[in-house]
Amino acid sequence: AQRVTQPEKLLSVFKGAPVELKCNYSYSGSPELFWYVQYSRQRLQLLLRHISRESIKGFTADLNKGETSFHLKKPFAQEEDSAMYYCALSTPSVSGSRLTFGEGTQLTVNP
Amino acid sequence: SQTIHQWPATLVQPVGSPLSLECTVEGTSNPNLYWYRQAAGRGLQLLFYSVGIGQISSEVPQNLSASRPQDRQFILSSKKLLLSDSGFYLCAWSGPKLVGQQGYQETQYFGPGTRLLVL
């Protein structure tokens, strides 16, 4: 069965410092991975997906199949990056996608 | 554009009482619909998903049930709430899989959530 692990429940960095939120997955098929973010008092929303290979709000994430990881990185954290971040694995099915989420990492960027 | 609504936003219910949470989607047809529960320290757990009216798949055995009486309406229910049903419930939608489409991995869009406290 598929599984997503985010080893850090809390992560605190200072503004301008690099940040990396770790995500590891377990899945026998070809993975499709996402990062979702939930800012304070806002809805859970998609941040980025690995297939797009894009940078959103300065964040990037590279799929490493050898290490089964999809870590989220940003070279210079900003205070507005403080939020709850969820890594998610999408597994295709006959009828639709199903997301398996990690437990989330609460990122705090201090001034 | 598509929007997703959930209500109520918060709910406090006594143990043993019934529950009905509603989710509606606008601006799309035949969406896939999902109910998740977000419990403290446990991430998001998929409870139910639906690919069409009257079609419900349950992911985990529990005290809850789901129904889809209309194309864009998804309801989460319980006949008798337990203390362990407390949590934050999220509804989400994604686009439907197209006929003949190989594989399917579509972005999911989430509602604002309902915070349920069972006392």
PDB file of C-alpha atoms in Angstrom:
ATOM      1  CA  ALA A   1       0.000   0.000   0.000  1.00  0.00           C
ATOM      2  CA  GLN A   2       1.115   3.551  -0.615  1.00  0.00           C
ATOM      3  CA  ARG A   3       2.440   5.672   2.206  1.00  0.00           C
ATOM      4  CA  VAL A   4       3.781   9.198   2.639  1.00  0.00           C
ATOM      5  CA  THR A   5       6.062  10.179   5.487  1.00  0.00           C
ATOM      6  CA  GLN A   6       6.929  13.688   6.597  1.00  0.00           C
ATOM      7  CA  PRO A   7       9.392  13.182   9.437  1.00  0.00           C
ATOM      8  CA  GLU A   8       9.242  16.725  10.801  1.00  0.00           C
ATOM      9  CA  LYS A   9       6.000  17.891  12.356  1.00  0.00           C
ATOM     10  CA  LEU A  10       7.475  21.284  13.202  1.00  0.00           C
ATOM     11  CA  LEU A  11      10.163  23.251  11.411  1.00  0.00           C
ATOM     12  CA  SER A  12      11.365  26.688  12.368  1.00  0.00           C
ATOM     13  CA  VAL A  13      13.799  28.847  10.399  1.00  0.00           C
ATOM     14  CA  PHE A  14      14.778  32.478  10.234  1.00  0.00           C
ATOM     15  CA  LYS A  15      13.822  34.786   7.407  1.00  0.00           C
ATOM     16  CA  GLY A  16      16.319  34.551   4.574  1.00  0.00           C
ATOM     17  CA  ALA A  17      17.554  31.112   5.565  1.00  0.00           C
ATOM     18  CA  PRO A  18      17.180  28.100   3.304  1.00  0.00           C
ATOM     19  CA  VAL A  19      14.386  25.703   4.119  1.00  0.00           C
ATOM     20  CA  GLU A  20      13.801  22.078   3.222  1.00  0.00           C
ATOM     21  CA  LEU A  21      10.675  20.134   4.101  1.00  0.00           C
ATOM     22  CA  LYS A  22      11.235  16.433   3.820  1.00  0.00           C
ATOM     23  CA  CYS A  23       8.902  13.944   2.225  1.00  0.00           C
ATOM     24  CA  ASN A  24       9.423  10.257   1.578  1.00  0.00           C
ATOM     25  CA  TYR A  25       6.994   7.947  -0.107  1.00  0.00           C
ATOM     26  CA  SER A  26       6.362   4.256  -0.528  1.00  0.00           C
ATOM     27  CA  TYR A  27       4.620   3.125  -3.697  1.00  0.00           C
ATOM     28  CA  SER A  28       5.207   0.258  -6.089  1.00  0.00           C
ATOM     29  CA  GLY A  29       3.960   2.095  -9.162  1.00  0.00           C
ATOM     30  CA  SER A  30       5.028   5.269 -10.916  1.00  0.00           C
ATOM     31  CA  PRO A  31       4.492   8.073  -8.390  1.00  0.00           C
ATOM     32  CA  GLU A  32       2.716  11.348  -8.930  1.00  0.00           C
ATOM     33  CA  LEU A  33       3.564  13.690  -6.087  1.00  0.00           C
ATOM     34  CA  PHE A  34       2.218  16.985  -4.872  1.00  0.00           C
ATOM     35  CA  TRP A  35       2.823  19.565  -2.203  1.00  0.00           C
ATOM     36  CA  TYR A  36      -0.245  21.190  -0.693  1.00  0.00           C
ATOM     37  CA  VAL A  37      -0.117  24.195   1.616  1.00  0.00           C
ATOM     38  CA  GLN A  38      -2.534  25.593   4.162  1.00  0.00           C
ATOM     39  CA  TYR A  39      -1.921  29.171   5.295  1.00  0.00           C
ATOM     40  CA  SER A  40      -3.532  30.396   8.471  1.00  0.00           C
ATOM     41  CA  ARG A  41      -7.305  30.760   8.026  1.00  0.00           C
ATOM     42  CA  GLN A  42      -7.127  29.720   4.385  1.00  0.00           C
ATOM     43  CA  ARG A  43      -8.069  26.623   2.481  1.00  0.00           C
ATOM     44  CA  LEU A  44      -5.770  23.783   1.736  1.00  0.00           C
ATOM     45  CA  GLN A  45      -4.457  24.455  -1.747  1.00  0.00           C
ATOM     46  CA  LEU A  46      -2.077  22.988  -4.242  1.00  0.00           C
ATOM     47  CA  LEU A  47       1.427  24.428  -4.129  1.00  0.00           C
ATOM     48  CA  LEU A  48       3.121  22.397  -6.807  1.00  0.00           C
ATOM     49  CA  ARG A  49       3.169  19.016  -8.509  1.00  0.00           C
ATOM     50  CA  HIS A  50       6.276  17.212  -9.604  1.00  0.00           C
ATOM     51  CA  ILE A  51       5.090  16.605 -13.133  1.00  0.00           C
ATOM     52  CA  SER A  52       4.968  20.353 -13.771  1.00  0.00           C
ATOM     53  CA  ARG A  53       8.604  20.877 -12.832  1.00  0.00           C
ATOM     54  CA  GLU A  54       7.835  24.433 -11.887  1.00  0.00           C
ATOM     55  CA  SER A  55       8.806  26.824  -9.145  1.00  0.00           C
ATOM     56  CA  ILE A  56       5.935  28.302  -7.173  1.00  0.00           C
ATOM     57  CA  LYS A  57       6.542  31.148  -4.716  1.00  0.00           C
ATOM     58  CA  GLY A  58      10.214  30.262  -4.898  1.00  0.00           C
ATOM     59  CA  PHE A  59       9.631  26.655  -3.877  1.00  0.00           C
ATOM     60  CA  THR A  60      10.870  23.700  -5.873  1.00  0.00           C
ATOM     61  CA  ALA A  61      10.638  19.977  -5.343  1.00  0.00           C
ATOM     62  CA  ASP A  62      12.513  17.260  -7.169  1.00  0.00           C
ATOM     63  CA  LEU A  63      11.368  13.689  -7.352  1.00  0.00           C
ATOM     64  CA  ASN A  64      14.183  11.316  -6.431  1.00  0.00           C
ATOM     65  CA  LYS A  65      13.016   7.824  -7.264  1.00  0.00           C
ATOM     66  CA  GLY A  66      16.203   6.239  -5.944  1.00  0.00           C
ATOM     67  CA  GLU A  67      15.659   7.728  -2.509  1.00  0.00           C
ATOM     68  CA  THR A  68      11.847   7.728  -2.871  1.00  0.00           C
ATOM     69  CA  SER A  69      11.816  11.350  -1.806  1.00  0.00           C
ATOM     70  CA  PHE A  70      10.111  14.569  -2.861  1.00  0.00           C
ATOM     71  CA  HIS A  71      11.597  17.213  -0.604  1.00  0.00           C
ATOM     72  CA  LEU A  72      10.347  20.795  -0.847  1.00  0.00           C
ATOM     73  CA  LYS A  73      13.014  23.472  -0.920  1.00  0.00           C
ATOM     74  CA  LYS A  74      13.327  27.214  -0.933  1.00  0.00           C
ATOM     75  CA  PRO A  75      16.682  29.025  -0.846  1.00  0.00           C
ATOM     76  CA  PHE A  76      15.493  32.070   1.094  1.00  0.00           C
ATOM     77  CA  ALA A  77      12.488  31.657   3.363  1.00  0.00           C
ATOM     78  CA  GLN A  78      10.042  34.526   3.871  1.00  0.00           C
ATOM     79  CA  GLU A  79       7.713  35.160   6.796  1.00  0.00           C
ATOM     80  CA  GLU A  80       4.696  34.669   4.553  1.00  0.00           C
ATOM     81  CA  ASP A  81       5.855  31.102   3.924  1.00  0.00           C
ATOM     82  CA  SER A  82       4.752  30.176   7.428  1.00  0.00           C
ATOM     83  CA  ALA A  83       2.060  27.546   6.949  1.00  0.00           C
ATOM     84  CA  MET A  84       1.223  23.869   7.174  1.00  0.00           C
ATOM     85  CA  TYR A  85       2.691  21.878   4.309  1.00  0.00           C
ATOM     86  CA  TYR A  86       1.444  18.479   3.201  1.00  0.00           C
ATOM     87  CA  CYS A  87       3.130  16.123   0.822  1.00  0.00           C
ATOM     88  CA  ALA A  88       0.717  13.940  -1.120  1.00  0.00           C
ATOM     89  CA  LEU A  89       0.976  10.919  -3.371  1.00  0.00           C
ATOM     90  CA  SER A  90      -1.605  10.457  -6.073  1.00  0.00           C
ATOM     91  CA  THR A  91      -2.364   6.946  -7.203  1.00  0.00           C
ATOM     92  CA  PRO A  92      -4.387   6.462 -10.352  1.00  0.00           C
ATOM     93  CA  SER A  93      -7.466   4.303 -10.274  1.00  0.00           C
ATOM     94  CA  VAL A  94     -10.101   3.234 -12.717  1.00  0.00           C
ATOM     95  CA  SER A  95     -12.373   6.058 -11.742  1.00  0.00           C
ATOM     96  CA  GLY A  96     -10.236   8.862 -10.388  1.00  0.00           C
ATOM     97  CA  SER A  97      -7.226  10.012  -8.505  1.00  0.00           C
ATOM     98  CA  ARG A  98      -6.769   9.256  -4.857  1.00  0.00           C
ATOM     99  CA  LEU A  99      -4.453  11.232  -2.658  1.00  0.00           C
ATOM    100  CA  THR A 100      -2.494   9.825   0.240  1.00  0.00           C
ATOM    101  CA  PHE A 101      -1.253  12.609   2.485  1.00  0.00           C
ATOM    102  CA  GLY A 102       1.619  12.806   4.881  1.00  0.00           C
ATOM    103  CA  GLU A 103       1.041  14.064   8.402  1.00  0.00           C
ATOM    104  CA  GLY A 104       2.161  17.544   7.506  1.00  0.00           C
ATOM    105  CA  THR A 105       4.944  19.889   8.562  1.00  0.00           C
ATOM    106  CA  GLN A 106       4.180  23.176  10.271  1.00  0.00           C
ATOM    107  CA  LEU A 107       6.727  25.678   8.993  1.00  0.00           C
ATOM    108  CA  THR A 108       7.393  28.826  10.967  1.00  0.00           C
ATOM    109  CA  VAL A 109       9.606  31.522   9.491  1.00  0.00           C
ATOM    110  CA  ASN A 110      10.807  33.889  12.176  1.00  0.00           C
ATOM    111  CA  PRO A 111      11.738  37.524  11.485  1.00  0.00           C
TER     112      PRO A 111
ATOM    113  CA  SER B   1     -14.850  29.447 -12.272  1.00  0.00           C
ATOM    114  CA  GLN B   2     -15.318  26.506  -9.977  1.00  0.00           C
ATOM    115  CA  THR B   3     -16.026  26.934  -6.291  1.00  0.00           C
ATOM    116  CA  ILE B   4     -16.624  24.520  -3.472  1.00  0.00           C
ATOM    117  CA  HIS B   5     -18.670  25.233  -0.377  1.00  0.00           C
ATOM    118  CA  GLN B   6     -18.999  23.476   2.933  1.00  0.00           C
ATOM    119  CA  TRP B   7     -21.312  24.078   5.843  1.00  0.00           C
ATOM    120  CA  PRO B   8     -21.531  24.516   8.635  1.00  0.00           C
ATOM    121  CA  ALA B   9     -18.115  25.978   9.340  1.00  0.00           C
ATOM    122  CA  THR B  10     -18.145  24.751  12.922  1.00  0.00           C
ATOM    123  CA  LEU B  11     -20.381  22.368  14.788  1.00  0.00           C
ATOM    124  CA  VAL B  12     -20.600  21.222  18.386  1.00  0.00           C
ATOM    125  CA  GLN B  13     -22.663  18.108  18.896  1.00  0.00           C
ATOM    126  CA  PRO B  14     -23.339  15.786  21.835  1.00  0.00           C
ATOM    127  CA  VAL B  15     -22.306  12.151  21.714  1.00  0.00           C
ATOM    128  CA  GLY B  16     -25.039  10.027  20.209  1.00  0.00           C
ATOM    129  CA  SER B  17     -26.572  12.786  18.132  1.00  0.00           C
ATOM    130  CA  PRO B  18     -26.879  12.618  14.325  1.00  0.00           C
ATOM    131  CA  LEU B  19     -24.643  14.473  11.904  1.00  0.00           C
ATOM    132  CA  SER B  20     -25.058  15.952   8.453  1.00  0.00           C
ATOM    133  CA  LEU B  21     -22.305  17.934   6.762  1.00  0.00           C
ATOM    134  CA  GLU B  22     -22.880  19.283   3.315  1.00  0.00           C
ATOM    135  CA  CYS B  23     -20.553  20.028   0.444  1.00  0.00           C
ATOM    136  CA  THR B  24     -21.522  21.566  -2.880  1.00  0.00           C
ATOM    137  CA  VAL B  25     -19.505  22.377  -5.971  1.00  0.00           C
ATOM    138  CA  GLU B  26     -20.278  25.024  -8.549  1.00  0.00           C
ATOM    139  CA  GLY B  27     -18.988  25.601 -12.033  1.00  0.00           C
ATOM    140  CA  THR B  28     -18.210  22.038 -13.039  1.00  0.00           C
ATOM    141  CA  SER B  29     -20.086  18.929 -14.044  1.00  0.00           C
ATOM    142  CA  ASN B  30     -19.637  15.339 -12.970  1.00  0.00           C
ATOM    143  CA  PRO B  31     -16.789  16.054 -10.569  1.00  0.00           C
ATOM    144  CA  ASN B  32     -15.129  13.432  -8.441  1.00  0.00           C
ATOM    145  CA  LEU B  33     -15.886  14.287  -4.821  1.00  0.00           C
ATOM    146  CA  TYR B  34     -13.989  13.420  -1.661  1.00  0.00           C
ATOM    147  CA  TRP B  35     -14.395  13.615   2.094  1.00  0.00           C
ATOM    148  CA  TYR B  36     -11.265  13.825   4.244  1.00  0.00           C
ATOM    149  CA  ARG B  37     -10.743  14.072   7.971  1.00  0.00           C
ATOM    150  CA  GLN B  38      -7.872  16.065   9.375  1.00  0.00           C
ATOM    151  CA  ALA B  39      -7.058  14.986  12.903  1.00  0.00           C
ATOM    152  CA  ALA B  40      -4.377  16.593  15.010  1.00  0.00           C
ATOM    153  CA  GLY B  41      -1.016  14.969  14.378  1.00  0.00           C
ATOM    154  CA  ARG B  42      -2.462  12.506  11.903  1.00  0.00           C
ATOM    155  CA  GLY B  43      -2.539  14.339   8.612  1.00  0.00           C
ATOM    156  CA  LEU B  44      -5.403  14.006   6.175  1.00  0.00           C
ATOM    157  CA  GLN B  45      -7.275  10.750   5.907  1.00  0.00           C
ATOM    158  CA  LEU B  46      -9.500   9.954   2.945  1.00  0.00           C
ATOM    159  CA  LEU B  47     -12.896   8.806   4.188  1.00  0.00           C
ATOM    160  CA  PHE B  48     -15.073   8.552   1.080  1.00  0.00           C
ATOM    161  CA  TYR B  49     -14.939   9.360  -2.587  1.00  0.00           C
ATOM    162  CA  SER B  50     -17.577   9.460  -5.279  1.00  0.00           C
ATOM    163  CA  VAL B  51     -17.347   9.398  -9.063  1.00  0.00           C
ATOM    164  CA  GLY B  52     -21.037   9.950  -9.706  1.00  0.00           C
ATOM    165  CA  ILE B  53     -24.528  10.265  -8.261  1.00  0.00           C
ATOM    166  CA  GLY B  54     -25.218   7.448  -5.859  1.00  0.00           C
ATOM    167  CA  GLN B  55     -21.690   6.017  -6.237  1.00  0.00           C
ATOM    168  CA  ILE B  56     -19.792   6.030  -2.972  1.00  0.00           C
ATOM    169  CA  SER B  57     -16.573   4.273  -2.058  1.00  0.00           C
ATOM    170  CA  SER B  58     -15.519   3.994   1.545  1.00  0.00           C
ATOM    171  CA  GLU B  59     -11.856   3.985   2.404  1.00  0.00           C
ATOM    172  CA  VAL B  60     -11.961   3.111   6.081  1.00  0.00           C
ATOM    173  CA  PRO B  61     -14.553   1.378   8.258  1.00  0.00           C
ATOM    174  CA  GLN B  62     -16.100   3.877  10.606  1.00  0.00           C
ATOM    175  CA  ASN B  63     -19.144   5.405  12.157  1.00  0.00           C
ATOM    176  CA  LEU B  64     -19.744   7.714   9.203  1.00  0.00           C
ATOM    177  CA  SER B  65     -21.491   7.388   5.859  1.00  0.00           C
ATOM    178  CA  ALA B  66     -21.636   9.498   2.717  1.00  0.00           C
ATOM    179  CA  SER B  67     -24.231  10.137   0.061  1.00  0.00           C
ATOM    180  CA  ARG B  68     -24.358  11.948  -3.247  1.00  0.00           C
ATOM    181  CA  PRO B  69     -27.982  12.787  -4.007  1.00  0.00           C
ATOM    182  CA  GLN B  70     -27.086  15.257  -6.773  1.00  0.00           C
ATOM    183  CA  ASP B  71     -24.192  15.630  -9.173  1.00  0.00           C
ATOM    184  CA  ARG B  72     -22.549  18.440  -7.239  1.00  0.00           C
ATOM    185  CA  GLN B  73     -23.662  17.649  -3.713  1.00  0.00           C
ATOM    186  CA  PHE B  74     -21.829  15.408  -1.273  1.00  0.00           C
ATOM    187  CA  ILE B  75     -23.101  14.747   2.230  1.00  0.00           C
ATOM    188  CA  LEU B  76     -21.305  13.243   5.207  1.00  0.00           C
ATOM    189  CA  SER B  77     -23.558  11.717   7.833  1.00  0.00           C
ATOM    190  CA  SER B  78     -23.716   9.786  11.030  1.00  0.00           C
ATOM    191  CA  LYS B  79     -26.659   8.334  12.925  1.00  0.00           C
ATOM    192  CA  LYS B  80     -24.882   8.504  16.285  1.00  0.00           C
ATOM    193  CA  LEU B  81     -21.743  10.515  16.825  1.00  0.00           C
ATOM    194  CA  LEU B  82     -18.818   9.229  18.862  1.00  0.00           C
ATOM    195  CA  LEU B  83     -16.225  11.285  20.688  1.00  0.00           C
ATOM    196  CA  SER B  84     -13.649  10.013  18.223  1.00  0.00           C
ATOM    197  CA  ASP B  85     -15.558  11.631  15.350  1.00  0.00           C
ATOM    198  CA  SER B  86     -14.274  15.043  16.423  1.00  0.00           C
ATOM    199  CA  GLY B  87     -12.003  16.600  13.851  1.00  0.00           C
ATOM    200  CA  PHE B  88     -11.748  18.842  10.864  1.00  0.00           C
ATOM    201  CA  TYR B  89     -13.610  17.577   7.804  1.00  0.00           C
ATOM    202  CA  LEU B  90     -12.603  18.629   4.341  1.00  0.00           C
ATOM    203  CA  CYS B  91     -14.480  18.165   1.116  1.00  0.00           C
ATOM    204  CA  ALA B  92     -12.615  18.220  -2.180  1.00  0.00           C
ATOM    205  CA  TRP B  93     -13.359  17.854  -5.862  1.00  0.00           C
ATOM    206  CA  SER B  94     -11.415  16.987  -8.966  1.00  0.00           C
ATOM    207  CA  GLY B  95     -12.286  16.814 -12.625  1.00  0.00           C
ATOM    208  CA  PRO B  96     -13.842  13.601 -13.962  1.00  0.00           C
ATOM    209  CA  LYS B  97     -11.796  10.990 -15.748  1.00  0.00           C
ATOM    210  CA  LEU B  98     -12.413  11.077 -19.477  1.00  0.00           C
ATOM    211  CA  VAL B  99     -13.547   7.965 -21.311  1.00  0.00           C
ATOM    212  CA  GLY B 100     -10.533   6.125 -22.641  1.00  0.00           C
ATOM    213  CA  GLN B 101      -8.106   8.234 -20.655  1.00  0.00           C
ATOM    214  CA  GLN B 102      -5.117   6.191 -19.611  1.00  0.00           C
ATOM    215  CA  GLY B 103      -4.260   6.756 -16.006  1.00  0.00           C
ATOM    216  CA  TYR B 104      -5.746   9.686 -14.191  1.00  0.00           C
ATOM    217  CA  GLN B 105      -4.126  12.042 -11.761  1.00  0.00           C
ATOM    218  CA  GLU B 106      -5.945  15.273 -11.355  1.00  0.00           C
ATOM    219  CA  THR B 107      -5.437  18.119  -8.929  1.00  0.00           C
ATOM    220  CA  GLN B 108      -7.890  18.170  -6.071  1.00  0.00           C
ATOM    221  CA  TYR B 109      -9.459  21.402  -4.844  1.00  0.00           C
ATOM    222  CA  PHE B 110     -10.492  21.726  -1.251  1.00  0.00           C
ATOM    223  CA  GLY B 111     -13.343  23.407   0.546  1.00  0.00           C
ATOM    224  CA  PRO B 112     -12.961  25.561   3.663  1.00  0.00           C
ATOM    225  CA  GLY B 113     -13.670  22.673   6.001  1.00  0.00           C
ATOM    226  CA  THR B 114     -16.004  21.986   8.918  1.00  0.00           C
ATOM    227  CA  ARG B 115     -14.680  21.776  12.438  1.00  0.00           C
ATOM    228  CA  LEU B 116     -16.669  19.217  14.413  1.00  0.00           C
ATOM    229  CA  LEU B 117     -16.455  18.877  18.164  1.00  0.00           C
ATOM    230  CA  VAL B 118     -18.290  15.998  19.772  1.00  0.00           C
ATOM    231  CA  LEU B 119     -18.801  16.371  23.534  1.00  0.00           C
TER     232      LEU B 119
END
